Coordinates of N, CA and C and ligand atoms in Angstrom, one line a residue:
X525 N 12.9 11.9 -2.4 CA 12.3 10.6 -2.1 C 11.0 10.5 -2.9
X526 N 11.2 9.2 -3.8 CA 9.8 9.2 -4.9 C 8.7 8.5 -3.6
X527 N 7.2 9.6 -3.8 CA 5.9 9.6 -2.9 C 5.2 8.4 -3.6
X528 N 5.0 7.4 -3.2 CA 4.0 6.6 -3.8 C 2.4 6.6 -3.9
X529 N 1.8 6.0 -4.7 CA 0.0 6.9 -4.7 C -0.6 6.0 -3.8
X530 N -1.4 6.6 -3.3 CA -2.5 6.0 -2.2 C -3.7 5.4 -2.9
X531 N -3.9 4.3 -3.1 CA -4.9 3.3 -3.6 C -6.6 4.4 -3.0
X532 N -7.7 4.7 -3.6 CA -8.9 5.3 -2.5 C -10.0 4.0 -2.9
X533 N -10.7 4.3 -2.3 CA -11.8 3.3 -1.8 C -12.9 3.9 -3.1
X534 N -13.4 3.2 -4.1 CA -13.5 1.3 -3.8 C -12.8 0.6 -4.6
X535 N -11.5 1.2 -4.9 CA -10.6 0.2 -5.4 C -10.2 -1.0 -5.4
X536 N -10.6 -1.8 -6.1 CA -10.7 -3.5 -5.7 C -9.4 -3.8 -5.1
X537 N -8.3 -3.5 -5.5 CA -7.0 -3.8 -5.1 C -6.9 -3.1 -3.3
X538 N -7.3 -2.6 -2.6 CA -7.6 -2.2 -1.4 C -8.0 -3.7 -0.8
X539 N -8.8 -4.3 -1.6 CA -9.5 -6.0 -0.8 C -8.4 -7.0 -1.4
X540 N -7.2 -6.6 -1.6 CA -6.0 -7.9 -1.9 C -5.7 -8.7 -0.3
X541 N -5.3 -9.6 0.1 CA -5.1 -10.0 1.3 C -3.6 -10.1 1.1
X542 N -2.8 -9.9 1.7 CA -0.9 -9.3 2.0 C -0.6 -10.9 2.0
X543 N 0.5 -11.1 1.5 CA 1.3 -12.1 1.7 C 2.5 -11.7 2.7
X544 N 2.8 -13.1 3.8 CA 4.3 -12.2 4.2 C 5.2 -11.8 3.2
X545 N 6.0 -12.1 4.0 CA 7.5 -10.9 3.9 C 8.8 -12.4 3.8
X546 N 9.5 -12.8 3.5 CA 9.9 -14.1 3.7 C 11.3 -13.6 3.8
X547 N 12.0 -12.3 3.6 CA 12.9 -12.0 3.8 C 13.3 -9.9 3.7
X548 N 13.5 -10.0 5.1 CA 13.7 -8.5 5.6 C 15.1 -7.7 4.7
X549 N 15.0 -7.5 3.6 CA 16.4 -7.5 2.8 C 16.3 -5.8 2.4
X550 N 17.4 -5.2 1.8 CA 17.0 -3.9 1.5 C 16.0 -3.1 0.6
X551 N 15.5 -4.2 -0.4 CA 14.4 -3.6 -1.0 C 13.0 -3.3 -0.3
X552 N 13.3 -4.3 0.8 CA 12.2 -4.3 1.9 C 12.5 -2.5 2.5
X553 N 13.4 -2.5 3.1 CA 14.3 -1.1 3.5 C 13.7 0.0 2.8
X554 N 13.6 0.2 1.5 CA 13.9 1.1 1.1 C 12.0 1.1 0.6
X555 N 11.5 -0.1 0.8 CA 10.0 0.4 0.4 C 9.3 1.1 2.0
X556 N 10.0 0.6 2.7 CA 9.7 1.2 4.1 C 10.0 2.8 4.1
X557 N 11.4 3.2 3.4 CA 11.5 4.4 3.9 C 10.5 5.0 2.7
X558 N 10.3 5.1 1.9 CA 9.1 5.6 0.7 C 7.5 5.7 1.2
X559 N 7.5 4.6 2.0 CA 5.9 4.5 2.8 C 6.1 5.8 4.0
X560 N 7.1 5.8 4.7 CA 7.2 6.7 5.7 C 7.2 8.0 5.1
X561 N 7.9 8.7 3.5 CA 7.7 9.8 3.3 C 6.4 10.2 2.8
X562 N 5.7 8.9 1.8 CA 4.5 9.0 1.5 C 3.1 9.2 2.7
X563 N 3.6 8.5 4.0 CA 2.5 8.9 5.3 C 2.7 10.2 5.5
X564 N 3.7 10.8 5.5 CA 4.1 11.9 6.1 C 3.2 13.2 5.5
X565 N 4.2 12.9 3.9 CA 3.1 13.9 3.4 C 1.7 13.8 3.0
X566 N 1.0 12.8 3.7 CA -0.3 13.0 3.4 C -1.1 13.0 4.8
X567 N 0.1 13.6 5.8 CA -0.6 14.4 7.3 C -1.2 13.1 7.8
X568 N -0.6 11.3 7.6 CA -1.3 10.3 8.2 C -0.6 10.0 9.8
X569 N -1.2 8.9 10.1 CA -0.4 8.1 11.2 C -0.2 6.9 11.1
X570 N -0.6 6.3 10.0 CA -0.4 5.2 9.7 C -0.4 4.7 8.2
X571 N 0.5 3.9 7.7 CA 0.0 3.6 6.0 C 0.8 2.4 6.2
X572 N -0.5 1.4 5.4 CA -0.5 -0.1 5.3 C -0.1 -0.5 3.6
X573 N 1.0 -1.1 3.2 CA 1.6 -1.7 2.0 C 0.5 -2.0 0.7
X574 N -0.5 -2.4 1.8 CA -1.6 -2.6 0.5 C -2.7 -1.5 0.3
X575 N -2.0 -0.2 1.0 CA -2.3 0.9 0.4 C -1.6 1.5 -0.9
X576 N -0.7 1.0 -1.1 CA 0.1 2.0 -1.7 C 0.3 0.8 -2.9
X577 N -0.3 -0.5 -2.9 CA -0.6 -1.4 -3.9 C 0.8 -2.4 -3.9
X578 N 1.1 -3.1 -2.9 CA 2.2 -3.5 -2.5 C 1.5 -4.2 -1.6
X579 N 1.5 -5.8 -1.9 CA 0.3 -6.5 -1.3 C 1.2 -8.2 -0.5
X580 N 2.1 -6.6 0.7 CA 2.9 -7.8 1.3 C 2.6 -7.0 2.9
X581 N 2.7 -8.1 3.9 CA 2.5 -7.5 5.2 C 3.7 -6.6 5.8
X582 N 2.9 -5.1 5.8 CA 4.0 -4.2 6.0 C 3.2 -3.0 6.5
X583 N 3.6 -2.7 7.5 CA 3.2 -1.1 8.0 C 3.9 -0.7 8.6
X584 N 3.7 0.7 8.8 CA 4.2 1.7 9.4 C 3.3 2.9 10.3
X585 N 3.5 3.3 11.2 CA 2.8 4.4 11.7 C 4.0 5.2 12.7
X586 N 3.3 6.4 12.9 CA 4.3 7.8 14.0 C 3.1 8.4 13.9
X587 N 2.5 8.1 15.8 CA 1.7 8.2 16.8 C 1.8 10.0 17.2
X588 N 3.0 9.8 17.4 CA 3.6 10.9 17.9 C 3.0 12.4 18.0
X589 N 3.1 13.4 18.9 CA 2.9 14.4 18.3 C 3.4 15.2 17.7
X590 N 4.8 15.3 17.9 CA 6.1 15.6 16.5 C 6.2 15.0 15.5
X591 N 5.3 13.9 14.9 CA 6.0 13.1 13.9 C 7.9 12.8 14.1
X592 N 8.3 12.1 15.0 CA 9.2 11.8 15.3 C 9.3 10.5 15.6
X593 N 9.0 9.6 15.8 CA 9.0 8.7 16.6 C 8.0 6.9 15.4
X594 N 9.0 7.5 14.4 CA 8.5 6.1 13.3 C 8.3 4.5 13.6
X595 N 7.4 3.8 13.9 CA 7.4 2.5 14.0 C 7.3 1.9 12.8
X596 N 7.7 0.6 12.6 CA 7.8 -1.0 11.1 C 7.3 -1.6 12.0
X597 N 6.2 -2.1 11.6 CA 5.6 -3.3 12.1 C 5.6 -4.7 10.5
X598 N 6.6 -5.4 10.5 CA 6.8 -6.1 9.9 C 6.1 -7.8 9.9
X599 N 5.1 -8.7 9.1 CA 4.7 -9.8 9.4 C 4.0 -9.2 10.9
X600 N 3.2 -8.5 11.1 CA 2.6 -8.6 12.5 C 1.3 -9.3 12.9
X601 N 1.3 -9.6 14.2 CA 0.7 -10.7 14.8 C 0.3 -10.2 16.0
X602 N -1.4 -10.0 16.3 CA -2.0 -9.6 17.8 C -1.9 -10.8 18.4
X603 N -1.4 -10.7 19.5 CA -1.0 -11.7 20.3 C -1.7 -12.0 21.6
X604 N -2.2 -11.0 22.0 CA -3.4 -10.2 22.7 C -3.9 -8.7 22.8
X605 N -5.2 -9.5 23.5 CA -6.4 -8.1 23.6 C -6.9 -8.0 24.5
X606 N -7.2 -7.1 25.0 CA -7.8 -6.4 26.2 C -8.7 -5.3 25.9
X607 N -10.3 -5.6 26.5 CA -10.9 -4.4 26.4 C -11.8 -4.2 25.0
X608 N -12.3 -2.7 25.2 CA -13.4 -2.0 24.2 C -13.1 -1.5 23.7
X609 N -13.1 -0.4 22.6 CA -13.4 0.9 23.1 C -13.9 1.2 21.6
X610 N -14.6 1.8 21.6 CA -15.1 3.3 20.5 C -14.2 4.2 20.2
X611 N -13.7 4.3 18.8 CA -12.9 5.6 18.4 C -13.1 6.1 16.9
X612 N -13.2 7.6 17.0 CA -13.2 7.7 15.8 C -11.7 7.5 15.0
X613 N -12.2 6.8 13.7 CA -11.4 6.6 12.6 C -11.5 7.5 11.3
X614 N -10.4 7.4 11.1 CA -10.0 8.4 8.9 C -9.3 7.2 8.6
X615 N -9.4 7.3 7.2 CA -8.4 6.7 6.5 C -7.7 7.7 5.1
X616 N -6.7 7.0 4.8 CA -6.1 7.9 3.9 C -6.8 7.5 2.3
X617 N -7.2 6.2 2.8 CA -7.9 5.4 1.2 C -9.4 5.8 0.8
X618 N -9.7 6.5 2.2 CA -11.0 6.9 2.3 C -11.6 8.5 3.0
X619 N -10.2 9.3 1.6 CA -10.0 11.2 2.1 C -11.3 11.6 3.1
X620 N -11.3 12.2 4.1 CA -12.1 13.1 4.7 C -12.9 12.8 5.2
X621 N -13.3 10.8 5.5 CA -14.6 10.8 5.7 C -13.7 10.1 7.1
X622 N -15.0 10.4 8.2 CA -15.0 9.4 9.7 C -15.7 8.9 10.4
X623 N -15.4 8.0 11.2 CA -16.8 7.4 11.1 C -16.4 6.6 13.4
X624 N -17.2 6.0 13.8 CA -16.9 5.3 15.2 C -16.3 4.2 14.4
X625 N -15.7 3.3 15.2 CA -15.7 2.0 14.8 C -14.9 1.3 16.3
X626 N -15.7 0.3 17.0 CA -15.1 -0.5 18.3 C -14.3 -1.3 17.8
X627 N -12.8 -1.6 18.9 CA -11.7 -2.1 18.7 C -11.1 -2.6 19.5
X628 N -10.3 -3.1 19.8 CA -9.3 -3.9 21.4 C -8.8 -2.9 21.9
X629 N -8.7 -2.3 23.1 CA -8.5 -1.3 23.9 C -6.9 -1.3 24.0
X630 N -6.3 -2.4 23.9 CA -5.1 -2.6 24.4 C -4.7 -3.9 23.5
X631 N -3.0 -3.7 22.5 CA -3.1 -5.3 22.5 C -1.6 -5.4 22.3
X632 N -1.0 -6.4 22.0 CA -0.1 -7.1 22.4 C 0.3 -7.7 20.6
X633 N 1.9 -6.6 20.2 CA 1.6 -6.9 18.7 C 3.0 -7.8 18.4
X634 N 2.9 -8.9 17.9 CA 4.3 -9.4 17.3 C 4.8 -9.2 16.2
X635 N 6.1 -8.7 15.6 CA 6.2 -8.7 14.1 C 7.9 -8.8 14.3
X636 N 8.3 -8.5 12.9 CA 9.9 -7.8 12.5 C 10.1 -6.9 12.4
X637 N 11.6 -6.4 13.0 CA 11.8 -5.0 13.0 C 12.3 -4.7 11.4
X638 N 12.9 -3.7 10.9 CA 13.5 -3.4 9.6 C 15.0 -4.6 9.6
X639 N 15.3 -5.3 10.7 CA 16.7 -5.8 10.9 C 16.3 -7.2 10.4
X640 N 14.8 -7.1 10.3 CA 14.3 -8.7 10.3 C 14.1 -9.5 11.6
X641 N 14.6 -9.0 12.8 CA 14.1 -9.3 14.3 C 13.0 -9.1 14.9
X642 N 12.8 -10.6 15.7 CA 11.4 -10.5 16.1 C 10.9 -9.2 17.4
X643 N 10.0 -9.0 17.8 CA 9.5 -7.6 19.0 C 8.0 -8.0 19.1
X644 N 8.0 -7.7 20.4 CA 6.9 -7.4 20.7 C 6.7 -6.5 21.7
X645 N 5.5 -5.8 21.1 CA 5.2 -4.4 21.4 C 3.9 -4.0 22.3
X646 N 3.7 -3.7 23.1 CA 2.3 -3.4 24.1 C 1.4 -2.1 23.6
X647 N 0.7 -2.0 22.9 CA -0.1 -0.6 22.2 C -1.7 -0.3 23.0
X648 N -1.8 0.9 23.7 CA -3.1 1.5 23.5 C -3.3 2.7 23.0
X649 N -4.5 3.6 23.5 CA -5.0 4.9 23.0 C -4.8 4.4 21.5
X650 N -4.2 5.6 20.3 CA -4.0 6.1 19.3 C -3.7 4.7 18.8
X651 N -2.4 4.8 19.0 CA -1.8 3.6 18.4 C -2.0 2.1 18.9
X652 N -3.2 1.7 19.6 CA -4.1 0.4 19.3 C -4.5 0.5 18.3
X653 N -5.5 1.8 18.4 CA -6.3 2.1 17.2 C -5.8 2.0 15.3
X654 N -4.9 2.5 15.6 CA -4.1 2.5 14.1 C -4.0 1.3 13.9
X655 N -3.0 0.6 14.6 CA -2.5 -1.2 14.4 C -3.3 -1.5 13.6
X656 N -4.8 -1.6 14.8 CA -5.2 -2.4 14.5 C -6.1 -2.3 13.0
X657 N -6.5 -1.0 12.6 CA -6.7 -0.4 11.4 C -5.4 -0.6 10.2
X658 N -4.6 -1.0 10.5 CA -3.6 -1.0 9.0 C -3.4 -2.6 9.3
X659 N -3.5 -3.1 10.5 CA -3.8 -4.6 9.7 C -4.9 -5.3 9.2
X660 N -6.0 -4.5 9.5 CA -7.0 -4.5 8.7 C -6.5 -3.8 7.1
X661 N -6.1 -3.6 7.1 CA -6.1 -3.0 5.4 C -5.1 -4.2 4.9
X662 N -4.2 -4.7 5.8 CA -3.5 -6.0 5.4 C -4.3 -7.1 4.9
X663 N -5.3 -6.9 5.6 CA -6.6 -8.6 5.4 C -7.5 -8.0 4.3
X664 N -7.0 -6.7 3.9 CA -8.4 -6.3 2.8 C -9.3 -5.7 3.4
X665 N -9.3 -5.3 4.3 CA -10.5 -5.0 5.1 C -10.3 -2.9 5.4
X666 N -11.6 -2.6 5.2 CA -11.8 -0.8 5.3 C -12.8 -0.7 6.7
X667 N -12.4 0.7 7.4 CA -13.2 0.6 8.3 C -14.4 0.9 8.0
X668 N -14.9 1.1 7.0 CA -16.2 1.4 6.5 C -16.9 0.2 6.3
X669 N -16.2 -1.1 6.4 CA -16.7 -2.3 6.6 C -17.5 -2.6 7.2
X670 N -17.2 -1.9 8.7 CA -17.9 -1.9 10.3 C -19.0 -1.1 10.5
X671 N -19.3 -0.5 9.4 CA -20.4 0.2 9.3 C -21.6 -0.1 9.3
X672 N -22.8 0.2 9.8 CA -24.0 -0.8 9.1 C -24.3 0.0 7.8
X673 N -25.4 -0.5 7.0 CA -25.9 -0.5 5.6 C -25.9 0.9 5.5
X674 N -26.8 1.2 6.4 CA -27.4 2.8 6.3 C -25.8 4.0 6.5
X675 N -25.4 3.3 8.0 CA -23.9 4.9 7.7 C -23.0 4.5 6.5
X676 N -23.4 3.3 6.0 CA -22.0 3.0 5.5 C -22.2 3.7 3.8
X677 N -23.2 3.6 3.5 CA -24.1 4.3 2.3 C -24.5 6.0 2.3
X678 N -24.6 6.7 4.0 CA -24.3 8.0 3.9 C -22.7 8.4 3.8
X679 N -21.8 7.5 4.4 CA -20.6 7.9 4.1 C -20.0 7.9 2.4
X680 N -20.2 6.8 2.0 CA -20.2 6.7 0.9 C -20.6 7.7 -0.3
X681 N -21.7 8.2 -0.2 CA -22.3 8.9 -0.7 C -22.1 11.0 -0.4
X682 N -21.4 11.2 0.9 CA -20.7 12.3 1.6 C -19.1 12.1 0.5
X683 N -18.2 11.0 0.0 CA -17.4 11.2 -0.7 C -17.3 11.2 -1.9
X684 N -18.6 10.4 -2.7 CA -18.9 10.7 -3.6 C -19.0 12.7 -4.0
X685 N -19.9 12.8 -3.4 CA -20.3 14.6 -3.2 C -18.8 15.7 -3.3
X686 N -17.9 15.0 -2.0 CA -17.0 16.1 -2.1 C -16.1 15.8 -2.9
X687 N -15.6 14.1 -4.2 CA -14.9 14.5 -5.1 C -15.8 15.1 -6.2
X688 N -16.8 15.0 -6.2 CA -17.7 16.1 -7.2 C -17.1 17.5 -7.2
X689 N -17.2 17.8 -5.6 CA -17.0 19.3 -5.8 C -15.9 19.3 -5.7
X690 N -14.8 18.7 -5.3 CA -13.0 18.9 -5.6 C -12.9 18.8 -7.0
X691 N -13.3 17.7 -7.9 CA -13.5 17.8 -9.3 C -13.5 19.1 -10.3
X692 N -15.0 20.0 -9.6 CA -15.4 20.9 -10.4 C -14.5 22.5 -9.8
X693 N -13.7 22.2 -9.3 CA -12.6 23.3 -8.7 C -11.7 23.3 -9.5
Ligands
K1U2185 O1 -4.5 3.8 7.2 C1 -4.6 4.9 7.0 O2 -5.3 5.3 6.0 C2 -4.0 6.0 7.9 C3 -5.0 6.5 8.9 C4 -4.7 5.8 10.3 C5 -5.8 6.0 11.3 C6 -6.1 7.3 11.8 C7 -7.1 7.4 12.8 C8 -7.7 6.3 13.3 C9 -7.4 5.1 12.8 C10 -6.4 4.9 11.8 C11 -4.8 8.0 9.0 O3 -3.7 8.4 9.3 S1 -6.1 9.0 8.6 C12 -5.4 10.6 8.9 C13 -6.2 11.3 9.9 O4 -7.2 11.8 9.6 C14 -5.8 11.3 11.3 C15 -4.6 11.7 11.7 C16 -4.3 11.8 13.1 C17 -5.2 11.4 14.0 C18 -6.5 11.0 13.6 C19 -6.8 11.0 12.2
ZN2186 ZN1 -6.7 3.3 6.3

């Protein structure tokens, strides 16, 4: 299965905003199964289309603790929200770094399955968290966004440092 590359931050194409999906057909299929091998091996739980420079509304995540249990969240839509909460966030576009970021505790997601049928799905814990993080990467949006000036500039500067030293290895 060919791994596709992961876009990293501050890649201008990371800030594309996704177009839908206007037809759930097999090329759709088969970029789904490629994103699922490409999350896999890079140890994620979620990877958004406009990660991987494919700038159409498409994700994927497996919550799981076996990595077993794959969701497509296709054209998705929070439909509702409930709640607070604080969680720490990673991203895959943004290796190693994490940071707090507050989010809907609970929400209520609509989209297409791989069949092209509509669902709606009830998500907390983990997988609130993720949703709502890879439809943020749909809108162009990084969680480092949510940052103010100051963490957003030591983060920034913490990954700058460690591809220095991955570089000089
Ligand atoms: O969008 C991505 O880059 C994937 C991202 C999803 C995510 C993880 C944690 C909170 C919000 C969104 C990752 O998978 S980062 C990988 C990672 O460090 C991680 C894996 C499992 C649990 C927590 C973090
Ligand atoms: Zn991410």
């Amino acid at each position: 299965m060919t791994l596709l590359t992961i876009l990293e931050f501050p890649d201008p194409r990371l800030r594309t905003v996704a177009t839908p999906i206007e037809s759930v057909n097999d090329e759709v299929r088969a970029l789904v199964e490629q994103m699922f091998a490409t999350m896999y091996d890079a140890r994620g739980i979620g990877l958004a289309a406009t990660q991987v420079d494919i700038h159409q509304r498409l994700l994927v995540m497996d919550v799981s603790e076996d990595g077993d249990e794959p969701l497509v969240f296709i054209n998705p839509e929070i439909v509702q929200r409930d709640g607070h909460k604080i969680n720490e966030e990673g991203c895959l576009s943004v290796p190693g770094q994490y940071a707090k970021v507050e989010r809907s505790a609970e929400v209520r997601v609509r989209a297409l399955n791989q069949q092209g049928e509509a669902f709606e799905m009830d998500l907390e814990g983990l997988a609130a968290v993720c949703i709502q993080h890879e439809m943020d990467h749909l809108e162009g949006k990084l969680f480092v966004d949510y940052l103010s000036p100051l963490k957003r500039e030591r983060l920034v500067k913490k990954l700058q440092k460690a591809r220095l030293s991955n570089d000089a290895e």
